[in-house]
mmCIF file of C-alpha atoms in Angstrom:
data_model
loop_
_atom_site.group_PDB
_atom_site.id
_atom_site.type_symbol
_atom_site.label_atom_id
_atom_site.label_comp_id
_atom_site.label_asym_id
_atom_site.label_seq_id
_atom_site.Cartn_x
_atom_site.Cartn_y
_atom_site.Cartn_z
ATOM 1 C CA UNK A 80 42.809 31.092 35.128
ATOM 2 C CA UNK A 81 43.386 29.359 38.425
ATOM 3 C CA UNK A 82 44.292 25.529 37.560
ATOM 4 C CA UNK A 83 40.895 24.333 38.975
ATOM 5 C CA UNK A 84 38.964 26.276 36.531
ATOM 6 C CA UNK A 85 40.534 24.923 33.666
ATOM 7 C CA UNK A 86 40.264 21.074 34.600
ATOM 8 C CA UNK A 87 36.506 21.213 35.527
ATOM 9 C CA UNK A 88 34.029 19.031 32.421
ATOM 10 C CA UNK A 89 31.648 20.756 30.846
ATOM 11 C CA UNK A 90 29.122 19.100 32.056
ATOM 12 C CA UNK A 91 26.121 20.259 29.098
ATOM 13 C CA UNK A 92 27.564 17.435 26.557
ATOM 14 C CA UNK A 93 27.001 15.715 28.936
ATOM 15 C CA UNK A 94 23.076 16.935 30.153
ATOM 16 C CA UNK A 95 22.200 16.975 26.187
ATOM 17 C CA UNK A 96 23.344 12.876 26.200
ATOM 18 C CA UNK A 97 21.363 11.251 28.459
ATOM 19 C CA UNK A 98 18.330 11.167 26.780
ATOM 20 C CA UNK A 99 19.612 9.895 24.185
ATOM 21 C CA UNK A 100 21.544 7.334 26.890
ATOM 22 C CA UNK A 101 18.964 6.317 28.851
ATOM 23 C CA UNK A 102 16.416 5.221 26.336
ATOM 24 C CA UNK A 103 19.144 3.317 25.207
ATOM 25 C CA UNK A 104 19.763 1.586 28.380
ATOM 26 C CA UNK A 105 15.715 1.638 28.575
ATOM 27 C CA UNK A 106 14.439 0.285 25.271
ATOM 28 C CA UNK A 107 17.167 -1.840 24.133
ATOM 29 C CA UNK A 108 19.768 -3.094 26.836
ATOM 30 C CA UNK A 109 17.615 -4.264 29.264
ATOM 31 C CA UNK A 110 14.974 -6.280 26.367
ATOM 32 C CA UNK A 111 17.526 -7.765 24.871
ATOM 33 C CA UNK A 112 19.413 -8.449 28.749
ATOM 34 C CA UNK A 113 15.626 -9.545 30.471
ATOM 35 C CA UNK A 114 15.674 -12.215 26.677
ATOM 36 C CA UNK A 115 18.750 -13.127 27.840
ATOM 37 C CA UNK A 116 17.956 -14.244 31.146
ATOM 38 C CA UNK A 117 14.351 -16.143 30.156
ATOM 39 C CA UNK A 118 16.354 -17.769 27.199
ATOM 40 C CA UNK A 119 18.410 -19.123 30.164
ATOM 41 C CA UNK A 120 15.585 -20.205 32.438
ATOM 42 C CA UNK A 121 12.724 -22.812 32.205
ATOM 43 C CA UNK A 122 9.385 -23.399 33.783
ATOM 44 C CA UNK A 123 10.321 -26.939 35.894
ATOM 45 C CA UNK A 124 7.401 -29.392 38.110
ATOM 46 C CA UNK A 125 8.766 -30.295 41.502
ATOM 47 C CA UNK A 126 7.950 -31.224 44.617
ATOM 48 C CA UNK A 127 5.476 -34.926 44.645
ATOM 49 C CA UNK A 128 1.959 -34.409 43.958
ATOM 50 C CA UNK A 129 1.055 -32.500 41.278
ATOM 51 C CA UNK A 130 3.692 -30.369 42.703
ATOM 52 C CA UNK A 131 4.828 -26.423 42.119
ATOM 53 C CA UNK A 132 5.742 -25.031 39.080
ATOM 54 C CA UNK A 133 9.111 -23.074 38.883
ATOM 55 C CA UNK A 134 11.437 -21.257 37.222
ATOM 56 C CA UNK A 135 15.144 -22.716 37.747
ATOM 57 C CA UNK A 136 18.323 -22.199 35.840
ATOM 58 C CA UNK A 137 18.830 -24.474 32.704
ATOM 59 C CA UNK A 138 22.291 -23.210 31.505
ATOM 60 C CA UNK A 139 22.417 -23.344 27.132
ATOM 61 C CA UNK A 140 19.234 -26.326 27.579
ATOM 62 C CA UNK A 141 16.765 -24.066 25.598
ATOM 63 C CA UNK A 142 20.006 -22.253 22.935
ATOM 64 C CA UNK A 143 20.174 -26.430 22.007
ATOM 65 C CA UNK A 144 16.734 -27.294 21.513
ATOM 66 C CA UNK A 145 16.638 -24.220 19.564
ATOM 67 C CA UNK A 146 18.965 -24.960 17.496
ATOM 68 C CA UNK A 147 17.961 -28.348 16.917
ATOM 69 C CA UNK A 148 14.558 -26.699 15.686
ATOM 70 C CA UNK A 149 13.970 -28.587 12.046
ATOM 71 C CA UNK A 150 11.194 -26.359 12.047
ATOM 72 C CA UNK A 151 13.032 -23.655 11.970
ATOM 73 C CA UNK A 152 15.499 -25.453 9.089
ATOM 74 C CA UNK A 153 12.306 -24.647 7.055
ATOM 75 C CA UNK A 154 11.335 -21.477 7.680
ATOM 76 C CA UNK A 155 14.928 -20.361 7.511
ATOM 77 C CA UNK A 156 14.757 -21.416 3.513
ATOM 78 C CA UNK A 157 11.314 -19.935 3.104
ATOM 79 C CA UNK A 158 13.290 -16.624 4.963
ATOM 80 C CA UNK A 159 15.988 -16.930 1.624
ATOM 81 C CA UNK A 160 13.400 -17.444 -1.002
ATOM 82 C CA UNK A 161 11.183 -14.557 -0.323
ATOM 83 C CA UNK A 162 14.934 -12.543 0.092
ATOM 84 C CA UNK A 163 16.094 -14.308 -3.008
ATOM 85 C CA UNK A 164 13.585 -12.352 -4.528
ATOM 86 C CA UNK A 165 11.907 -9.315 -2.230
ATOM 87 C CA UNK A 166 16.143 -7.784 -1.894
ATOM 88 C CA UNK A 167 16.838 -7.582 -5.426
ATOM 89 C CA UNK A 168 13.425 -6.129 -6.993
ATOM 90 C CA UNK A 169 13.812 -3.480 -4.413
ATOM 91 C CA UNK A 170 17.375 -2.188 -4.924
ATOM 92 C CA UNK A 171 16.433 -2.196 -8.230
ATOM 93 C CA UNK A 172 13.015 -0.766 -9.174
ATOM 94 C CA UNK A 173 14.621 2.643 -5.790
ATOM 95 C CA UNK A 174 17.650 3.000 -8.126
ATOM 96 C CA UNK A 175 15.800 3.123 -11.628
ATOM 97 C CA UNK A 176 13.106 5.855 -9.391
ATOM 98 C CA UNK A 177 15.789 7.819 -8.178
ATOM 99 C CA UNK A 178 18.048 7.711 -11.165
ATOM 100 C CA UNK A 179 14.973 8.262 -13.659
ATOM 101 C CA UNK A 180 13.778 11.621 -11.333
ATOM 102 C CA UNK A 181 17.122 12.965 -10.734
ATOM 103 C CA UNK A 182 16.268 13.915 -15.369
ATOM 104 C CA UNK A 183 16.002 16.740 -16.377
ATOM 105 C CA UNK A 184 13.336 17.831 -18.182
ATOM 106 C CA UNK A 185 10.884 14.546 -16.514
ATOM 107 C CA UNK A 186 8.153 16.105 -15.701
ATOM 108 C CA UNK A 187 5.513 15.682 -12.587
ATOM 109 C CA UNK A 188 8.915 14.673 -10.844
ATOM 110 C CA UNK A 189 6.358 15.335 -6.978
ATOM 111 C CA UNK A 190 4.099 13.766 -7.927
ATOM 112 C CA UNK A 191 5.555 10.881 -8.899
ATOM 113 C CA UNK A 192 8.088 10.944 -5.716
ATOM 114 C CA UNK A 193 4.650 11.634 -3.998
ATOM 115 C CA UNK A 194 2.926 8.958 -5.824
ATOM 116 C CA UNK A 195 5.607 5.722 -5.402
ATOM 117 C CA UNK A 196 6.299 7.037 -1.111
ATOM 118 C CA UNK A 197 2.986 6.439 -0.543
ATOM 119 C CA UNK A 198 2.814 2.749 0.341
ATOM 120 C CA UNK A 199 6.039 2.905 2.808
ATOM 121 C CA UNK A 200 3.385 5.040 4.620
ATOM 122 C CA UNK A 201 1.028 2.329 4.469
ATOM 123 C CA UNK A 202 1.159 -0.016 7.945
ATOM 124 C CA UNK A 203 2.401 -3.710 6.496
ATOM 125 C CA UNK A 204 -0.266 -5.196 8.317
ATOM 126 C CA UNK A 205 -2.849 -3.206 6.426
ATOM 127 C CA UNK A 206 -0.803 -3.249 2.843
ATOM 128 C CA UNK A 207 -0.430 -6.825 3.475
ATOM 129 C CA UNK A 208 -5.078 -6.293 3.682
ATOM 130 C CA UNK A 209 -5.269 -5.154 0.559
ATOM 131 C CA UNK A 210 -2.645 -7.165 -1.134
ATOM 132 C CA UNK A 211 -4.816 -10.014 0.091
ATOM 133 C CA UNK A 212 -7.885 -9.622 -1.332
ATOM 134 C CA UNK A 213 -6.788 -8.836 -4.880
ATOM 135 C CA UNK A 214 -4.788 -12.985 -4.301
ATOM 136 C CA UNK A 215 -7.902 -14.022 -2.531
ATOM 137 C CA UNK A 216 -9.968 -15.599 -5.331
ATOM 138 C CA UNK A 217 -13.600 -15.020 -5.003
ATOM 139 C CA UNK A 218 -12.764 -11.313 -4.381
ATOM 140 C CA UNK A 219 -9.950 -10.608 -6.331
ATOM 141 C CA UNK A 220 -10.778 -8.808 -9.401
ATOM 142 C CA UNK A 221 -7.618 -9.314 -11.513
ATOM 143 C CA UNK A 222 -8.625 -13.362 -11.317
ATOM 144 C CA UNK A 223 -12.071 -12.136 -13.171
ATOM 145 C CA UNK A 224 -10.476 -9.596 -15.426
ATOM 146 C CA UNK A 225 -8.625 -13.899 -15.905
ATOM 147 C CA UNK A 226 -12.055 -15.509 -16.550
ATOM 148 C CA UNK A 227 -14.715 -13.592 -17.443
ATOM 149 C CA UNK A 228 -11.732 -13.447 -20.806
ATOM 150 C CA UNK A 229 -11.942 -17.238 -20.706
ATOM 151 C CA UNK A 230 -8.546 -17.215 -19.075
ATOM 152 C CA UNK A 231 -6.917 -19.262 -16.466
ATOM 153 C CA UNK A 232 -6.717 -17.017 -13.689
ATOM 154 C CA UNK A 233 -3.124 -16.761 -12.123
ATOM 155 C CA UNK A 234 -2.797 -18.690 -8.044
ATOM 156 C CA UNK A 235 -1.138 -16.435 -6.012
ATOM 157 C CA UNK A 236 -0.836 -18.872 -3.212
ATOM 158 C CA UNK A 237 0.213 -21.756 -4.916
ATOM 159 C CA UNK A 238 3.637 -23.229 -3.426
ATOM 160 C CA UNK A 239 5.903 -21.450 -5.489
ATOM 161 C CA UNK A 240 3.555 -18.237 -6.922
ATOM 162 C CA UNK A 241 3.336 -17.758 -2.533
ATOM 163 C CA UNK A 242 6.885 -16.406 -2.859
ATOM 164 C CA UNK A 243 6.445 -13.569 -5.040
ATOM 165 C CA UNK A 244 3.292 -12.554 -3.382
ATOM 166 C CA UNK A 245 4.214 -12.353 0.180
ATOM 167 C CA UNK A 246 7.792 -10.323 -1.325
ATOM 168 C CA UNK A 247 5.490 -8.082 -3.961
ATOM 169 C CA UNK A 248 3.932 -6.614 -0.902
ATOM 170 C CA UNK A 249 7.622 -6.252 1.525
ATOM 171 C CA UNK A 250 8.548 -4.662 -2.055
ATOM 172 C CA UNK A 251 4.671 -2.312 -2.792
ATOM 173 C CA UNK A 252 5.608 -0.382 0.953
ATOM 174 C CA UNK A 253 10.156 -0.743 0.615
ATOM 175 C CA UNK A 254 10.364 0.403 -2.632
ATOM 176 C CA UNK A 255 9.067 4.290 -1.399
ATOM 177 C CA UNK A 256 11.413 4.311 1.072
ATOM 178 C CA UNK A 257 14.565 3.674 -0.966
ATOM 179 C CA UNK A 258 14.048 5.416 -3.639
ATOM 180 C CA UNK A 259 13.961 8.844 -1.726
ATOM 181 C CA UNK A 260 16.995 8.083 -0.001
ATOM 182 C CA UNK A 261 18.913 7.524 -3.472
ATOM 183 C CA UNK A 262 17.331 10.699 -5.131
ATOM 184 C CA UNK A 263 18.807 12.624 -2.176
ATOM 185 C CA UNK A 264 21.829 11.862 -1.821
ATOM 186 C CA UNK A 265 21.883 12.006 -6.718
ATOM 187 C CA UNK A 266 20.693 16.082 -5.605
ATOM 188 C CA UNK A 267 23.278 16.299 -3.050
ATOM 189 C CA UNK A 268 26.084 15.369 -5.974
ATOM 190 C CA UNK A 269 27.865 18.326 -7.457
ATOM 191 C CA UNK A 270 26.214 19.105 -10.231
ATOM 192 C CA UNK A 271 30.027 20.530 -12.632
ATOM 193 C CA UNK A 272 29.940 16.055 -12.352
ATOM 194 C CA UNK A 273 27.178 15.995 -14.510
ATOM 195 C CA UNK A 274 28.212 19.470 -16.964
ATOM 196 C CA UNK A 275 31.994 17.825 -17.507
ATOM 197 C CA UNK A 276 30.182 14.745 -18.048
ATOM 198 C CA UNK A 277 27.528 16.200 -20.896
ATOM 199 C CA UNK A 278 30.439 19.124 -22.029
ATOM 200 C CA UNK A 279 31.961 15.582 -23.239
ATOM 201 C CA UNK A 280 29.066 14.068 -25.125
ATOM 202 C CA UNK A 281 27.771 11.459 -22.594
ATOM 203 C CA UNK A 282 24.645 10.774 -23.484
ATOM 204 C CA UNK A 283 21.978 10.672 -19.576
ATOM 205 C CA UNK A 284 22.156 6.653 -19.929
ATOM 206 C CA UNK A 285 26.696 6.679 -19.350
ATOM 207 C CA UNK A 286 26.166 9.990 -17.007
ATOM 208 C CA UNK A 287 24.422 6.922 -14.787
ATOM 209 C CA UNK A 288 26.048 3.929 -15.620
ATOM 210 C CA UNK A 289 29.428 5.485 -14.728
ATOM 211 C CA UNK A 290 29.289 8.191 -12.719
ATOM 212 C CA UNK A 291 25.486 8.814 -10.429
ATOM 213 C CA UNK A 292 25.406 4.676 -9.726
ATOM 214 C CA UNK A 293 29.507 4.213 -8.463
ATOM 215 C CA UNK A 294 28.889 7.954 -5.914
ATOM 216 C CA UNK A 295 25.717 5.881 -4.588
ATOM 217 C CA UNK A 296 27.525 3.239 -3.777
ATOM 218 C CA UNK A 297 27.224 5.015 -0.254
ATOM 219 C CA UNK A 298 23.350 5.537 0.030
ATOM 220 C CA UNK A 299 23.603 2.410 -1.750
ATOM 221 C CA UNK A 300 24.963 -0.161 0.403
ATOM 222 C CA UNK A 301 22.829 2.056 3.420
ATOM 223 C CA UNK A 302 19.372 1.063 1.687
ATOM 224 C CA UNK A 303 20.897 -2.301 0.228
ATOM 225 C CA UNK A 304 21.285 -3.376 4.475
ATOM 226 C CA UNK A 305 18.254 -1.997 5.681
ATOM 227 C CA UNK A 306 16.296 -4.940 2.458
ATOM 228 C CA UNK A 307 18.568 -7.585 4.085
ATOM 229 C CA UNK A 308 17.603 -6.623 7.409
ATOM 230 C CA UNK A 309 14.082 -5.943 6.865
ATOM 231 C CA UNK A 310 14.168 -9.584 4.755
ATOM 232 C CA UNK A 311 14.879 -10.900 8.195
ATOM 233 C CA UNK A 312 12.407 -9.401 9.480
ATOM 234 C CA UNK A 313 9.806 -10.319 8.224
ATOM 235 C CA UNK A 314 6.097 -11.241 9.901
ATOM 236 C CA UNK A 315 3.600 -9.304 9.900
ATOM 237 C CA UNK A 316 2.894 -9.341 5.678
ATOM 238 C CA UNK A 317 3.057 -13.699 5.638
ATOM 239 C CA UNK A 318 1.197 -14.023 9.098
ATOM 240 C CA UNK A 319 -2.139 -11.304 7.848
ATOM 241 C CA UNK A 320 -2.173 -13.191 4.724
ATOM 242 C CA UNK A 321 -2.032 -16.993 6.523
ATOM 243 C CA UNK A 322 -6.005 -16.814 7.499
ATOM 244 C CA UNK A 323 -6.154 -16.661 3.462
ATOM 245 C CA UNK A 324 -4.873 -19.535 1.643
ATOM 246 C CA UNK A 325 -2.911 -22.862 3.331
ATOM 247 C CA UNK A 326 -0.242 -22.299 1.672
ATOM 248 C CA UNK A 327 1.405 -20.143 4.911
ATOM 249 C CA UNK A 328 1.714 -21.919 7.457
ATOM 250 C CA UNK A 329 2.409 -21.244 11.331
ATOM 251 C CA UNK A 330 5.591 -21.329 11.440
ATOM 252 C CA UNK A 331 6.200 -19.912 7.745
ATOM 253 C CA UNK A 332 9.450 -17.273 8.684
ATOM 254 C CA UNK A 333 11.543 -17.709 11.858
ATOM 255 C CA UNK A 334 8.963 -15.192 13.624
ATOM 256 C CA UNK A 335 5.841 -16.302 12.880
ATOM 257 C CA UNK A 336 7.981 -19.965 14.189
ATOM 258 C CA UNK A 337 8.958 -17.559 17.844
ATOM 259 C CA UNK A 338 5.754 -16.307 18.644
ATOM 260 C CA UNK A 339 4.833 -19.881 17.418
ATOM 261 C CA UNK A 340 6.561 -20.904 20.555
ATOM 262 C CA UNK A 341 6.126 -18.013 22.881
ATOM 263 C CA UNK A 342 2.806 -17.585 23.097
ATOM 264 C CA UNK A 343 1.194 -20.714 20.608
ATOM 265 C CA UNK A 344 3.369 -23.498 22.411
ATOM 266 C CA UNK A 345 3.337 -21.182 25.466
ATOM 267 C CA UNK A 346 7.097 -21.158 26.416
ATOM 268 C CA UNK A 347 8.045 -18.133 26.445
ATOM 269 C CA UNK A 348 11.471 -20.010 26.991
ATOM 270 C CA UNK A 349 12.674 -21.636 24.068
ATOM 271 C CA UNK A 350 11.235 -18.550 21.938
ATOM 272 C CA UNK A 351 13.658 -16.161 24.573
ATOM 273 C CA UNK A 352 16.658 -18.735 23.085
ATOM 274 C CA UNK A 353 16.150 -18.644 18.962
ATOM 275 C CA UNK A 354 14.657 -15.405 19.280
ATOM 276 C CA UNK A 355 18.692 -14.670 20.523
ATOM 277 C CA UNK A 356 20.375 -16.594 18.412
ATOM 278 C CA UNK A 357 17.527 -14.978 15.461
ATOM 279 C CA UNK A 358 19.393 -11.751 16.324
ATOM 280 C CA UNK A 359 23.202 -12.760 16.296
ATOM 281 C CA UNK A 360 22.806 -14.201 13.148
ATOM 282 C CA UNK A 361 20.821 -11.029 11.592
ATOM 283 C CA UNK A 362 23.852 -9.100 13.373
ATOM 284 C CA UNK A 363 26.638 -11.639 11.407
ATOM 285 C CA UNK A 364 24.157 -11.533 8.976
ATOM 286 C CA UNK A 365 24.508 -7.065 8.099
ATOM 287 C CA UNK A 366 28.379 -6.252 9.426
ATOM 288 C CA UNK A 367 28.489 -9.398 6.387
ATOM 289 C CA UNK A 368 26.907 -7.691 4.137
ATOM 290 C CA UNK A 369 28.177 -4.326 4.442
ATOM 291 C CA UNK A 370 32.123 -5.819 5.068
ATOM 292 C CA UNK A 371 31.405 -7.096 1.224
ATOM 293 C CA UNK A 372 29.344 -3.936 0.035
ATOM 294 C CA UNK A 373 32.261 -1.784 1.555
ATOM 295 C CA UNK A 374 34.727 -3.975 -0.371
ATOM 296 C CA UNK A 375 32.902 -4.101 -3.570
ATOM 297 C CA UNK A 376 32.681 0.038 -3.973
ATOM 298 C CA UNK A 377 36.415 0.035 -3.216
ATOM 299 C CA UNK A 378 36.838 -1.795 -6.190
ATOM 300 C CA UNK A 379 34.967 -0.189 -8.513
ATOM 301 C CA UNK A 380 36.442 3.518 -6.583
#
């Protein structure tokens, strides 16, 4: 073999990676770069008389306006209140269902998996409309049952209950996905570990608590981060239910505030700056949560 042949690098790996690289550039880097470019500009009127609207470079002016936006802070508080309900309940239900389906001698496993997973296949807007009919007093079957029983009907659109109503839609749609991830991780564990625990006299509850859950730590970390990111990206549920109640304002959560800035107040430059800031917060929170989960997993192991 000649020296030139030995030095020649194969082109196949680069050709196989090229589509992924091109898609990453086209659908990730370019949109982010354009959003950052917009966030550093603004529309100004220049010239005498009525003037001419011109796009100009304003530096960090939009970021300063976004940081000083009190409506955004109120939206962040509402989003955190929603997340305090949504994330723990989603993870708790997903883990419980996965552990129950992994117990031997449980019947109808295939049907149960499909029934729990099916809501994940329903688009968020459709799920919001479906649950909205349940919440709306005029057509709600729950309200009708309470009324015919002579009991006070629950107010799904109250100042506090609205957080549970919106979180319920997200929980209904996301438990199935997380359950499938956790159940798949459970099925991949070696059966010898369970058999050894049973020989030692461990019950199903002890096996689940002391063996399965610690071994599920990597999958639990991944699904928890997914749920956290889902909390930060909440938009379709409150935006759809908004038309049914006055309890949800047009800037109820951060993404609705960004939508309002860009398409109702017609300031796409401020909207882009707020989007960049929210994306940074999302990345930082996700990395912080990942570090905390990994630290706790190491301590547990």
